GROMACS .gro file of N, CA and C in nm:
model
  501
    1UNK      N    1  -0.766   0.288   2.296
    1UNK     CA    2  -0.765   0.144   2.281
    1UNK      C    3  -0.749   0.107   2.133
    2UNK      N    4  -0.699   0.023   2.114
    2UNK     CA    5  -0.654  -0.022   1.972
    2UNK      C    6  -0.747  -0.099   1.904
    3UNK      N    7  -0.814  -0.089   1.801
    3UNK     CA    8  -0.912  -0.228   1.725
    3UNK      C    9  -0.854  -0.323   1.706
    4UNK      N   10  -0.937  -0.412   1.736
    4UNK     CA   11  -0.896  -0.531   1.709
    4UNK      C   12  -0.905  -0.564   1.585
    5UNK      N   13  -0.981  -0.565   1.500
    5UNK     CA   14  -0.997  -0.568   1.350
    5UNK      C   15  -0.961  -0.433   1.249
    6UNK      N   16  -0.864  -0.435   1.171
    6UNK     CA   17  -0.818  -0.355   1.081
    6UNK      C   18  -0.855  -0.407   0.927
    7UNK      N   19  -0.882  -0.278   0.854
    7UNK     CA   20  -0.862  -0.210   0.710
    7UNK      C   21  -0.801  -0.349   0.656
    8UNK      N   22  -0.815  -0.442   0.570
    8UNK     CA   23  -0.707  -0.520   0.488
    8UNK      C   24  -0.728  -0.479   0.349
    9UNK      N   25  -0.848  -0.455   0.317
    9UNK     CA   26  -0.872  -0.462   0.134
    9UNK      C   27  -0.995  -0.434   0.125
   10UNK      N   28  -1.097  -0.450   0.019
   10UNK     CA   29  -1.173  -0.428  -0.098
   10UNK      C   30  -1.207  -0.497  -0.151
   11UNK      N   31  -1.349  -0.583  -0.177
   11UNK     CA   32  -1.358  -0.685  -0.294
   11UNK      C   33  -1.440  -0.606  -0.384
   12UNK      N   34  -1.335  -0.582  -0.471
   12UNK     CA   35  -1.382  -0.488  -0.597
   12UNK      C   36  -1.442  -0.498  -0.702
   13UNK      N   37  -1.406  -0.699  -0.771
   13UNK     CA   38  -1.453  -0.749  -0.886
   13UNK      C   39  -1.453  -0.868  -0.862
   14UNK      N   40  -1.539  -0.953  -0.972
   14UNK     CA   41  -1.514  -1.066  -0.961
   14UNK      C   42  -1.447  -1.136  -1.038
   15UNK      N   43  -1.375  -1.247  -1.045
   15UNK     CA   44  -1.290  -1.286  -1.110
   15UNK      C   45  -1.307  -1.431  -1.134
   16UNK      N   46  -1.330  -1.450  -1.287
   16UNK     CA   47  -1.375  -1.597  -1.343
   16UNK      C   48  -1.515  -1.606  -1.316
   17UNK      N   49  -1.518  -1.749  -1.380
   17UNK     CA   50  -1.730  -1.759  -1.361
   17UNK      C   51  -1.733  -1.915  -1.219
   18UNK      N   52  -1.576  -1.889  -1.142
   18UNK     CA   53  -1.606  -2.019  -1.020
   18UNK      C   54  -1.647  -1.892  -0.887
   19UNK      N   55  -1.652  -1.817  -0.881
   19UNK     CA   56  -1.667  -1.736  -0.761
   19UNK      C   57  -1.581  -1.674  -0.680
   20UNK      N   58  -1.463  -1.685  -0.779
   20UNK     CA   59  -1.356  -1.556  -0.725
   20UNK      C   60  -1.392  -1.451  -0.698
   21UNK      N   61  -1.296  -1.369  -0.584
   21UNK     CA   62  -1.302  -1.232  -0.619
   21UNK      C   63  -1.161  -1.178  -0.618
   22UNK      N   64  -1.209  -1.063  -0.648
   22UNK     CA   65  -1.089  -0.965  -0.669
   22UNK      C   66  -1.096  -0.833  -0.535
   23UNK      N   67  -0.984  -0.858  -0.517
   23UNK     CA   68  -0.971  -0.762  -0.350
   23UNK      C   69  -0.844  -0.653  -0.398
   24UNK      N   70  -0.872  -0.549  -0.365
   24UNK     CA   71  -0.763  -0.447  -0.360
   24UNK      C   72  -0.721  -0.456  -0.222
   25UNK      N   73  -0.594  -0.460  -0.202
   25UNK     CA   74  -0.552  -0.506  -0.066
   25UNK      C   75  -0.486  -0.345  -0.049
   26UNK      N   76  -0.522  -0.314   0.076
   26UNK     CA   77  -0.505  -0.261   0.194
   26UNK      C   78  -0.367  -0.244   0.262
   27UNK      N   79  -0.289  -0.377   0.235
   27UNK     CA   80  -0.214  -0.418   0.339
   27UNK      C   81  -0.055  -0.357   0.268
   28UNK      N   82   0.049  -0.374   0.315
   28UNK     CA   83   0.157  -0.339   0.287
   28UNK      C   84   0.172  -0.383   0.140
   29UNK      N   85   0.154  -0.506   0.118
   29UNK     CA   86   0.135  -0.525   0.006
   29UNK      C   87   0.087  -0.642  -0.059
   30UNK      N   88   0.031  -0.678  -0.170
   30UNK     CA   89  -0.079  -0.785  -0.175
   30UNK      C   90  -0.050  -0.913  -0.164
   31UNK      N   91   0.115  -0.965  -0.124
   31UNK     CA   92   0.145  -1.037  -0.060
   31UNK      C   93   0.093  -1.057   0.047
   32UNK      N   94   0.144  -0.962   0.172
   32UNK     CA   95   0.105  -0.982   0.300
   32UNK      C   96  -0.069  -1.055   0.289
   33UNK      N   97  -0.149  -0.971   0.222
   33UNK     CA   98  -0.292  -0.966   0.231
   33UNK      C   99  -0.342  -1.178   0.156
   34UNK      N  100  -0.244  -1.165   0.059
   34UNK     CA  101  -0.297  -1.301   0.030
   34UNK      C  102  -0.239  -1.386   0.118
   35UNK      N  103  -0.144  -1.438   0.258
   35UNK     CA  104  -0.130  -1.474   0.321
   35UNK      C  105  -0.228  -1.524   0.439
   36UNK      N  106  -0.325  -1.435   0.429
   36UNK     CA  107  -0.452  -1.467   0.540
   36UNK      C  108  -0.497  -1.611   0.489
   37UNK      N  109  -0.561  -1.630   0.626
   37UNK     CA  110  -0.627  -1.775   0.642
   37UNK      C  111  -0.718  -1.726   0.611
   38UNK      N  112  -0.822  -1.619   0.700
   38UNK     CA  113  -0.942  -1.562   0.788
   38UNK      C  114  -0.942  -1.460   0.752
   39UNK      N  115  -1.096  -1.355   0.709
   39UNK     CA  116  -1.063  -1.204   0.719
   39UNK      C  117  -1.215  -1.229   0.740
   40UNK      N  118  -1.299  -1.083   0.748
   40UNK     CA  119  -1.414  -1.026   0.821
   40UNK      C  120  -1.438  -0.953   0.740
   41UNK      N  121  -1.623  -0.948   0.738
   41UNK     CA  122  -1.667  -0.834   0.713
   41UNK      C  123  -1.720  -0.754   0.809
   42UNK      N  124  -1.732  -0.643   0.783
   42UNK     CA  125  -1.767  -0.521   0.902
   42UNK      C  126  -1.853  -0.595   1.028
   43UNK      N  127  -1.964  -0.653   0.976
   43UNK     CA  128  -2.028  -0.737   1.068
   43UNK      C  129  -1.950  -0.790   1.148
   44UNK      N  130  -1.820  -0.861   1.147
   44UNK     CA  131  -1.740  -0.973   1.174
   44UNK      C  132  -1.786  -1.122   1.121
   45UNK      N  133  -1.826  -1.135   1.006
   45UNK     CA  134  -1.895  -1.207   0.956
   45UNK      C  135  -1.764  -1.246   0.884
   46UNK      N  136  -1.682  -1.364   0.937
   46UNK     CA  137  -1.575  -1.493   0.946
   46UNK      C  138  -1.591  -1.529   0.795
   47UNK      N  139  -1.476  -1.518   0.684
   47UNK     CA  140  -1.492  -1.547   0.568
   47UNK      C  141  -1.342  -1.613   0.531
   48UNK      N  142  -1.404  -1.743   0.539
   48UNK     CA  143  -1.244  -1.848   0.516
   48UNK      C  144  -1.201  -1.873   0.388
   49UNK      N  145  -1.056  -1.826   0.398
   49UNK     CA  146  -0.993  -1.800   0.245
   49UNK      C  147  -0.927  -1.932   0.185
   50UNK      N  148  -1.001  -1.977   0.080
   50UNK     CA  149  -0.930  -2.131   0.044
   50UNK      C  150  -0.839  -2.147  -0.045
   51UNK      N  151  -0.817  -2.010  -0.108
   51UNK     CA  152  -0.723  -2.000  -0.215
   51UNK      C  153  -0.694  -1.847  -0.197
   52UNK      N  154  -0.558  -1.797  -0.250
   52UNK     CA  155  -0.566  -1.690  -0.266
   52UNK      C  156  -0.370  -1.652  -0.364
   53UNK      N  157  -0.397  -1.553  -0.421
   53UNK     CA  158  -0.299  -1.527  -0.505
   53UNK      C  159  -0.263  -1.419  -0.518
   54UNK      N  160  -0.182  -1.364  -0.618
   54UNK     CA  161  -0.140  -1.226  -0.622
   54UNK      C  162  -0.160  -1.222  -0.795
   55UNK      N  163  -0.262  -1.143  -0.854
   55UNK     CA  164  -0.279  -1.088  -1.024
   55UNK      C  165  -0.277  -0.966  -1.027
   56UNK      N  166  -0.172  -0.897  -1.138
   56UNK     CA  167  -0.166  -0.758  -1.160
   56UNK      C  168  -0.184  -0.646  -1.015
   57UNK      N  169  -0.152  -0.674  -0.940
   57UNK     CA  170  -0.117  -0.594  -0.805
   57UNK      C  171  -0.257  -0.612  -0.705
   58UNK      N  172  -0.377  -0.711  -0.752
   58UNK     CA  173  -0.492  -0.749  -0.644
   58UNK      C  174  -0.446  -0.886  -0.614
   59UNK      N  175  -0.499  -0.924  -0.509
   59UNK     CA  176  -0.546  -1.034  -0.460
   59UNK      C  177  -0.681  -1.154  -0.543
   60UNK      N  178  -0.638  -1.226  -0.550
   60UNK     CA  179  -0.777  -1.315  -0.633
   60UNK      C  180  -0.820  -1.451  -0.515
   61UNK      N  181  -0.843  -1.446  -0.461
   61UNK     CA  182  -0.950  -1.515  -0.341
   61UNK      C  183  -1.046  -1.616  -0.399
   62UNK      N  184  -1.016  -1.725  -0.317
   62UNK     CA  185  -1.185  -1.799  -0.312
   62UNK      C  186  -1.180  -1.841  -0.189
   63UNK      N  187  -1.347  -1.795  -0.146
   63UNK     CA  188  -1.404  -1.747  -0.031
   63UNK      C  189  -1.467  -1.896  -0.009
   64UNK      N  190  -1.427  -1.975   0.105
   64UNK     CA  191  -1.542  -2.050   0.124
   64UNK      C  192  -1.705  -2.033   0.144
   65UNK      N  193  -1.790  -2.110   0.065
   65UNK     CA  194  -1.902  -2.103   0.059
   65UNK      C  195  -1.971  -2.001  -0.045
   66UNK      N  196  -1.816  -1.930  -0.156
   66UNK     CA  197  -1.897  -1.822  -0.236
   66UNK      C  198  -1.832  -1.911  -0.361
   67UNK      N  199  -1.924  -2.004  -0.399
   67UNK     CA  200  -1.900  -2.034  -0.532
   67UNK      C  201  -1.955  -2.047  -0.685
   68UNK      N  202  -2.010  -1.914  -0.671
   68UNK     CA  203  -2.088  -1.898  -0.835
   68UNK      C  204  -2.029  -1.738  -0.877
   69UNK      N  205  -2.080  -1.711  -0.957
   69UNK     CA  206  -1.992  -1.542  -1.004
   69UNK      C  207  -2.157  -1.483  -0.935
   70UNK      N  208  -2.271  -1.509  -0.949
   70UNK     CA  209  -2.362  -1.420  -0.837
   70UNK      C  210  -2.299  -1.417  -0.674
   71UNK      N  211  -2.301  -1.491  -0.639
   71UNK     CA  212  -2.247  -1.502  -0.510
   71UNK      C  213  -2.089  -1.434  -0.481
   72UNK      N  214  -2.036  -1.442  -0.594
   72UNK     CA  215  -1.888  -1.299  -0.581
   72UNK      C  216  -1.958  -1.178  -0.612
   73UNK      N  217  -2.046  -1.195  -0.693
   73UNK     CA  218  -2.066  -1.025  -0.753
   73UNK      C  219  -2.140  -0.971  -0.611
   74UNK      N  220  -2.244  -1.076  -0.539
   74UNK     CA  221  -2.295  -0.996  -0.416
   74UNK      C  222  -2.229  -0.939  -0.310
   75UNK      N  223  -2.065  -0.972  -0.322
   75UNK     CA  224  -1.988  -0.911  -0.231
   75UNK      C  225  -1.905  -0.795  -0.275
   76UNK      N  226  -1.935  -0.750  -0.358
   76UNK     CA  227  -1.829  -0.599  -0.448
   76UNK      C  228  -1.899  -0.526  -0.374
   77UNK      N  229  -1.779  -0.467  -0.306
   77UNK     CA  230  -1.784  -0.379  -0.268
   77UNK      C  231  -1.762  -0.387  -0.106
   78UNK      N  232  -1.745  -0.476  -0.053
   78UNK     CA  233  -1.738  -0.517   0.074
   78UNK      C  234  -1.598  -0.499   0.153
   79UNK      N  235  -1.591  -0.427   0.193
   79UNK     CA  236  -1.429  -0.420   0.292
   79UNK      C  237  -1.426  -0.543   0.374
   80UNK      N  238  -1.305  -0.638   0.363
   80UNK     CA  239  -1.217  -0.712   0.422
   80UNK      C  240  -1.147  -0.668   0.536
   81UNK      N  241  -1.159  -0.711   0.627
   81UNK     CA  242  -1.075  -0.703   0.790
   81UNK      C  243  -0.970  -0.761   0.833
   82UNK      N  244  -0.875  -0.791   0.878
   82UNK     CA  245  -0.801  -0.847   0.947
   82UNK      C  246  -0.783  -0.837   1.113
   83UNK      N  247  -0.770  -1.001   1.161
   83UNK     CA  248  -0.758  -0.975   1.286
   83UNK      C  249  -0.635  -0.950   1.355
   84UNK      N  250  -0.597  -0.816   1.425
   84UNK     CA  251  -0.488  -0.793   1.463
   84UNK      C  252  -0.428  -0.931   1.573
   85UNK      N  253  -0.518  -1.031   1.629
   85UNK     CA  254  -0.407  -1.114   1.702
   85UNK      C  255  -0.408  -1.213   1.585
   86UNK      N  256  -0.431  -1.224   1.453
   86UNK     CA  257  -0.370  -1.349   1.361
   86UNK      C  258  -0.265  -1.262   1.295
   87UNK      N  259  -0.187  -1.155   1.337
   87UNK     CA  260  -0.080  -1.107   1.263
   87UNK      C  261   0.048  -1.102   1.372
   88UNK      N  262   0.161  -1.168   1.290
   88UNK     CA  263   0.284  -1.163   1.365
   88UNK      C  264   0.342  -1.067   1.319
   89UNK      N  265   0.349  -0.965   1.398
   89UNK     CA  266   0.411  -0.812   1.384
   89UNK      C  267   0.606  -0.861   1.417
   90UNK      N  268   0.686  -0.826   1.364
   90UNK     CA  269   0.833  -0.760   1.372
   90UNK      C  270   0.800  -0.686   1.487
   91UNK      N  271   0.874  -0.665   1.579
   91UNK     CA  272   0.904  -0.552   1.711
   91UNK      C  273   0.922  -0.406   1.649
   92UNK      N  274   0.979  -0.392   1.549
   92UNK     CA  275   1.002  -0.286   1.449
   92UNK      C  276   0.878  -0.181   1.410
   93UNK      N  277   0.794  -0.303   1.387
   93UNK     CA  278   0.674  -0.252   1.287
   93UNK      C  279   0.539  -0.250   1.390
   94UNK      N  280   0.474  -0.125   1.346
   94UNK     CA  281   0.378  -0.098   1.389
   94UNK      C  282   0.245  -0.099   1.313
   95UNK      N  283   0.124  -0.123   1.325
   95UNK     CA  284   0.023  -0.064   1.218
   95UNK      C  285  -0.017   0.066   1.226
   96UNK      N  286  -0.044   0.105   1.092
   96UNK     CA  287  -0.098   0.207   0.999
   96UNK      C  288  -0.168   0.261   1.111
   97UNK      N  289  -0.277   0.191   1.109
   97UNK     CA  290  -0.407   0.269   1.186
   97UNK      C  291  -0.401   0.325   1.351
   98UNK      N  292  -0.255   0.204   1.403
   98UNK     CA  293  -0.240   0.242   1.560
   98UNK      C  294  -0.151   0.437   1.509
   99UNK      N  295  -0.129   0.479   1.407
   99UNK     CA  296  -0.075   0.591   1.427
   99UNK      C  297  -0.137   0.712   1.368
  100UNK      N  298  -0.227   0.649   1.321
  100UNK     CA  299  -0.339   0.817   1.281
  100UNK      C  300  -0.418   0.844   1.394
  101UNK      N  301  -0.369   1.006   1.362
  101UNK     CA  302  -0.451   1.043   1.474
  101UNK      C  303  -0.343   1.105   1.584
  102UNK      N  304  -0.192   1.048   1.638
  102UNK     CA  305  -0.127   1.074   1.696
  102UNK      C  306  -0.048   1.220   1.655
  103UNK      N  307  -0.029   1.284   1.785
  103UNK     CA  308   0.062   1.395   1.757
  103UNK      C  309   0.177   1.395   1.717
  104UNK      N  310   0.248   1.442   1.630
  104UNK     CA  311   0.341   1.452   1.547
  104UNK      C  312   0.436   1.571   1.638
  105UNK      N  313   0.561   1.512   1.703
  105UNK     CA  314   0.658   1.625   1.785
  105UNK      C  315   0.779   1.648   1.661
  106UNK      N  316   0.830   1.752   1.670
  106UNK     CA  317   0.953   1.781   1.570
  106UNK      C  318   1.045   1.859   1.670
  107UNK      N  319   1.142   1.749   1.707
  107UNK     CA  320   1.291   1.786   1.797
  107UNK      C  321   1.331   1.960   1.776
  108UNK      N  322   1.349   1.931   1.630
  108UNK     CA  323   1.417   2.046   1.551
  108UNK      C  324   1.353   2.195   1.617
  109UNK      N  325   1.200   2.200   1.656
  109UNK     CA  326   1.105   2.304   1.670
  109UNK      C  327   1.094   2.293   1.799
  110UNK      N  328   1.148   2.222   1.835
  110UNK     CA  329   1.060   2.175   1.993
  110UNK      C  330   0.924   2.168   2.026
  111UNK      N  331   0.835   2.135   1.905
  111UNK     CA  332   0.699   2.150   1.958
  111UNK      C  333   0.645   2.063   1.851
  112UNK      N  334   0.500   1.999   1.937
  112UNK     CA  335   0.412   1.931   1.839
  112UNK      C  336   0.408   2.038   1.705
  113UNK      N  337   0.374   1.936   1.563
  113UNK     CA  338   0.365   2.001   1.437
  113UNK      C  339   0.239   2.006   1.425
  114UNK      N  340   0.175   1.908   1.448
  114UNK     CA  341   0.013   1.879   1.404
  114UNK      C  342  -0.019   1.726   1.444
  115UNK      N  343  -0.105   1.689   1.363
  115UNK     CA  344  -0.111   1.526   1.417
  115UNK      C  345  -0.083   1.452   1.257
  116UNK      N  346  -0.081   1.292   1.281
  116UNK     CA  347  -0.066   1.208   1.134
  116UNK      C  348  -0.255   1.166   1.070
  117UNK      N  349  -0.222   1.226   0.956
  117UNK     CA  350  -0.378   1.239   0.872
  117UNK      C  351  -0.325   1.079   0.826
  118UNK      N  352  -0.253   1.082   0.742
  118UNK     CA  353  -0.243   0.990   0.630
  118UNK      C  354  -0.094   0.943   0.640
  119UNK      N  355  -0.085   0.830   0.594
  119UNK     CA  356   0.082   0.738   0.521
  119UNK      C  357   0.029   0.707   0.362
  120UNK      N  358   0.120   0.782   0.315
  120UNK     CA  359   0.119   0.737   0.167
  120UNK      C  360   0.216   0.642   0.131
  121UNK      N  361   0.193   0.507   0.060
  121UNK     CA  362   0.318   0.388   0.042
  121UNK      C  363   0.377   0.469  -0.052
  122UNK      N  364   0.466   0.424  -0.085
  122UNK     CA  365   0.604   0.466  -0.195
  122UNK      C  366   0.668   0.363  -0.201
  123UNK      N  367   0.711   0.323  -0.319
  123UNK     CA  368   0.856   0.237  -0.366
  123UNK      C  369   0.955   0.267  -0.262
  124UNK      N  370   1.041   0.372  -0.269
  124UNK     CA  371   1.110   0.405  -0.184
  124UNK      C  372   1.119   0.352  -0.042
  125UNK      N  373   1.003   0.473  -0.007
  125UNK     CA  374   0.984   0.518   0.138
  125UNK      C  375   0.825   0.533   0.186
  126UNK      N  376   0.785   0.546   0.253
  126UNK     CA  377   0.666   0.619   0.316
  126UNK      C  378   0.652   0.772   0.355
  127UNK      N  379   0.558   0.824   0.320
  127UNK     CA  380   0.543   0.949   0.345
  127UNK      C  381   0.451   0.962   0.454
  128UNK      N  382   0.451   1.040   0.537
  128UNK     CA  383   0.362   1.101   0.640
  128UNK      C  384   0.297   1.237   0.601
  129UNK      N  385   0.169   1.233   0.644
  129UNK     CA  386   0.118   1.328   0.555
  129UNK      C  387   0.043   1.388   0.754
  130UNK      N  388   0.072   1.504   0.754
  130UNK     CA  389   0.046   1.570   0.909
  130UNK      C  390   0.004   1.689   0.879
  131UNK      N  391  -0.128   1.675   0.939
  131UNK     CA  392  -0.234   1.782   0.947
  131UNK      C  393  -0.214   1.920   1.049
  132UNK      N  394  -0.212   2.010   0.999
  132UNK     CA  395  -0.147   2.142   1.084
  132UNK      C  396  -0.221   2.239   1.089
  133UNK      N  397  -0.272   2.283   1.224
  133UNK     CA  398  -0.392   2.380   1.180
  133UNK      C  399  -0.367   2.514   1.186
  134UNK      N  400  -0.408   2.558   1.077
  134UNK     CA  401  -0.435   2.680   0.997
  134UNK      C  402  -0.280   2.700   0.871
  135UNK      N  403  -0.257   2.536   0.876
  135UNK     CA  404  -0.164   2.545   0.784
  135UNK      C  405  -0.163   2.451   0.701
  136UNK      N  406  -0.106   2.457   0.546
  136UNK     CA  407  -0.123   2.368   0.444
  136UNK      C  408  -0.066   2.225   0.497
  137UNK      N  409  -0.100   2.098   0.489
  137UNK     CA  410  -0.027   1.984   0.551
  137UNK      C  411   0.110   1.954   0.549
  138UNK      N  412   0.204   1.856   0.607
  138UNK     CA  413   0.308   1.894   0.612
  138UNK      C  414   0.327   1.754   0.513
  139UNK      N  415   0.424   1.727   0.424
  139UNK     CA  416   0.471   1.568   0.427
  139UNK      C  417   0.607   1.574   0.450
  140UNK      N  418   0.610   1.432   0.521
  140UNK     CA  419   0.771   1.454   0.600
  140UNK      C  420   0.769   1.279   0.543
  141UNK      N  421   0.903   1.232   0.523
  141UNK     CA  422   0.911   1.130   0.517
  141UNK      C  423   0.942   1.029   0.600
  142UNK      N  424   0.924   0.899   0.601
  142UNK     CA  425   0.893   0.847   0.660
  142UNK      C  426   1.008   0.767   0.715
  143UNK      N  427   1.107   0.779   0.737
  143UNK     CA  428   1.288   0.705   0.719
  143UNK      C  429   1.351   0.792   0.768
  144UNK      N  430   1.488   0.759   0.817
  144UNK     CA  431   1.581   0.818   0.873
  144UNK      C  432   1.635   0.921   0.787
  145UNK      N  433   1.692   1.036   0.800
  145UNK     CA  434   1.696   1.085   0.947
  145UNK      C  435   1.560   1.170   1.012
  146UNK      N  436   1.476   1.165   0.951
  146UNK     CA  437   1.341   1.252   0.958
  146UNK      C  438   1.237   1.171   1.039
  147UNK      N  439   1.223   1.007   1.035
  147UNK     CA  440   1.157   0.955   1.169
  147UNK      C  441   1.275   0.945   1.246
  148UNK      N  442   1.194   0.988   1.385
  148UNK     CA  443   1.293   0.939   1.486
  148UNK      C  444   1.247   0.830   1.554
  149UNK      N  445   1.139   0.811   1.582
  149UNK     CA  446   1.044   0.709   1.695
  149UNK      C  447   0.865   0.720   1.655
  150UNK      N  448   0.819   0.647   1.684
  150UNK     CA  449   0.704   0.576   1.684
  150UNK      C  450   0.705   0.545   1.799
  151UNK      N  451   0.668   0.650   1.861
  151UNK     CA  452   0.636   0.596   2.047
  151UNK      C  453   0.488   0.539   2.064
  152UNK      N  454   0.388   0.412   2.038
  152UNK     CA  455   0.238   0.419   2.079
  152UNK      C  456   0.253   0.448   2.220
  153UNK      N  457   0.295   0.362   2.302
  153UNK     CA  458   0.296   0.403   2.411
  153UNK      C  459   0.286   0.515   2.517
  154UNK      N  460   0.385   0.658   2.427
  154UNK     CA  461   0.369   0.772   2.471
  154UNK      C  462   0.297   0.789   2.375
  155UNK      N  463   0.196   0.762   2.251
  155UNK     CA  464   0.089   0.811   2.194
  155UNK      C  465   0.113   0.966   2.107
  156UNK      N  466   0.277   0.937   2.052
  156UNK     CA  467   0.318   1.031   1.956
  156UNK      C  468   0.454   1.010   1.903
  157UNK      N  469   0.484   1.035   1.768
  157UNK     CA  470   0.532   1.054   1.686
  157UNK      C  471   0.641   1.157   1.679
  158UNK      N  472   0.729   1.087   1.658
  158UNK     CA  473   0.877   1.179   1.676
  158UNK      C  474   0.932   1.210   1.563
  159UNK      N  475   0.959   1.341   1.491
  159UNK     CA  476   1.021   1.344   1.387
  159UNK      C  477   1.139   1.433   1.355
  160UNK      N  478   1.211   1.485   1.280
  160UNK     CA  479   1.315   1.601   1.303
  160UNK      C  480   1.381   1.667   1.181
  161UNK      N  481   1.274   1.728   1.143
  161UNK     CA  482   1.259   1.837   1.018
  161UNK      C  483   1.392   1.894   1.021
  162UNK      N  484   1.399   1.955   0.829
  162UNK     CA  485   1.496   2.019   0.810
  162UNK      C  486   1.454   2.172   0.774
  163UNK      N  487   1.537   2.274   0.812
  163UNK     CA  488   1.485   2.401   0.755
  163UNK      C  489   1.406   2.393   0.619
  164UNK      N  490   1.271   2.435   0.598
  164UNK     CA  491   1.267   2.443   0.451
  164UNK      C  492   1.165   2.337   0.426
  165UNK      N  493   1.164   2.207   0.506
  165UNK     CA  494   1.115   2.069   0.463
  165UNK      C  495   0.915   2.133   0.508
  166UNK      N  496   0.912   2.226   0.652
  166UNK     CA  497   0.789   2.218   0.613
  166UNK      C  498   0.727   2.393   0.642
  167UNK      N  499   0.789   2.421   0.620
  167UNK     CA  500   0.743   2.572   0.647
  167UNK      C  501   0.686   2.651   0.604
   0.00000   0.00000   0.00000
């Protein structure tokens, strides 16, 4: 089953003496993340965003109802949520989290490789980082011709290695 609430960010610092904070965003990129209306803390404790921006690659937020720099500083450290039905997904795009964990198949081998540990962002591309047991991890990238599919549905990951790429 899929969560309903996902990973968005980090409120890491505070920012100014009105009760900003500073969020390391999570999200594709700190665009997407300053776009929220609404995000959560672990609790699900509803934290309405009345401002929000993009400085030096964070997010700078003001949180309704947090308006002194005590009242930001009491939240460092707090992971930010997002609710997966306030996000309009592309048909294309999947989340992060619906694919860790899934088995990783490679055409090329005919056989599962391992499963997906990690996605590392890149300028570029994305990397897949696939856990292989009793073997060093694999990274395969994340783009054609090496993804093939993102099946959730069949609940694995299609990819199609080149001699050499993980052996």
């Amino acid at each position: 089953m899929k969560k309903r609430y996902l990973e968005a960010g980090k409120i890491v610092n505070t920012h100014g003496v009105t009760g900003e904070v500073k969020v390391q965003s999570w999200c594709d990129s700190p665009e997407v993340l300053a776009g929220f209306d609404t995000l959560y803390d672990a609790e699900k404790k509803l934290f309405r965003v009345q401002k929000a921006y993009v400085h030096k690659g964070c997010v700078i937020m003001r949180l309704e109802g947090v308006n002194t720099c005590e009242a930001a500083e009491a939240l460092r450290g707090t992971v930010l949520y997002l609710d997966r039905e306030d996000v309009d997904l592309p048909e294309d795009l999947v989340f992060v989290q619906d694919m860790l964990g899934l088995p990783v198949y490679d055409r090329r081998l005919a056989q599962d490789i391992g499963t997906l540990k990690e996605v590392i962002a890149n300028p570029v591309h994305d990397m897949y980082v696939v856990a292989r047991e009793g073997k060093k991890d694999a990274l395969i990238p994340a783009c054609a011709p090496f993804l093939v599919e993102v099946d959730l549905e069949g609940g694995r990951i299609i990819v199609e290695t080149i001699e050499g790429l993980i052996e």
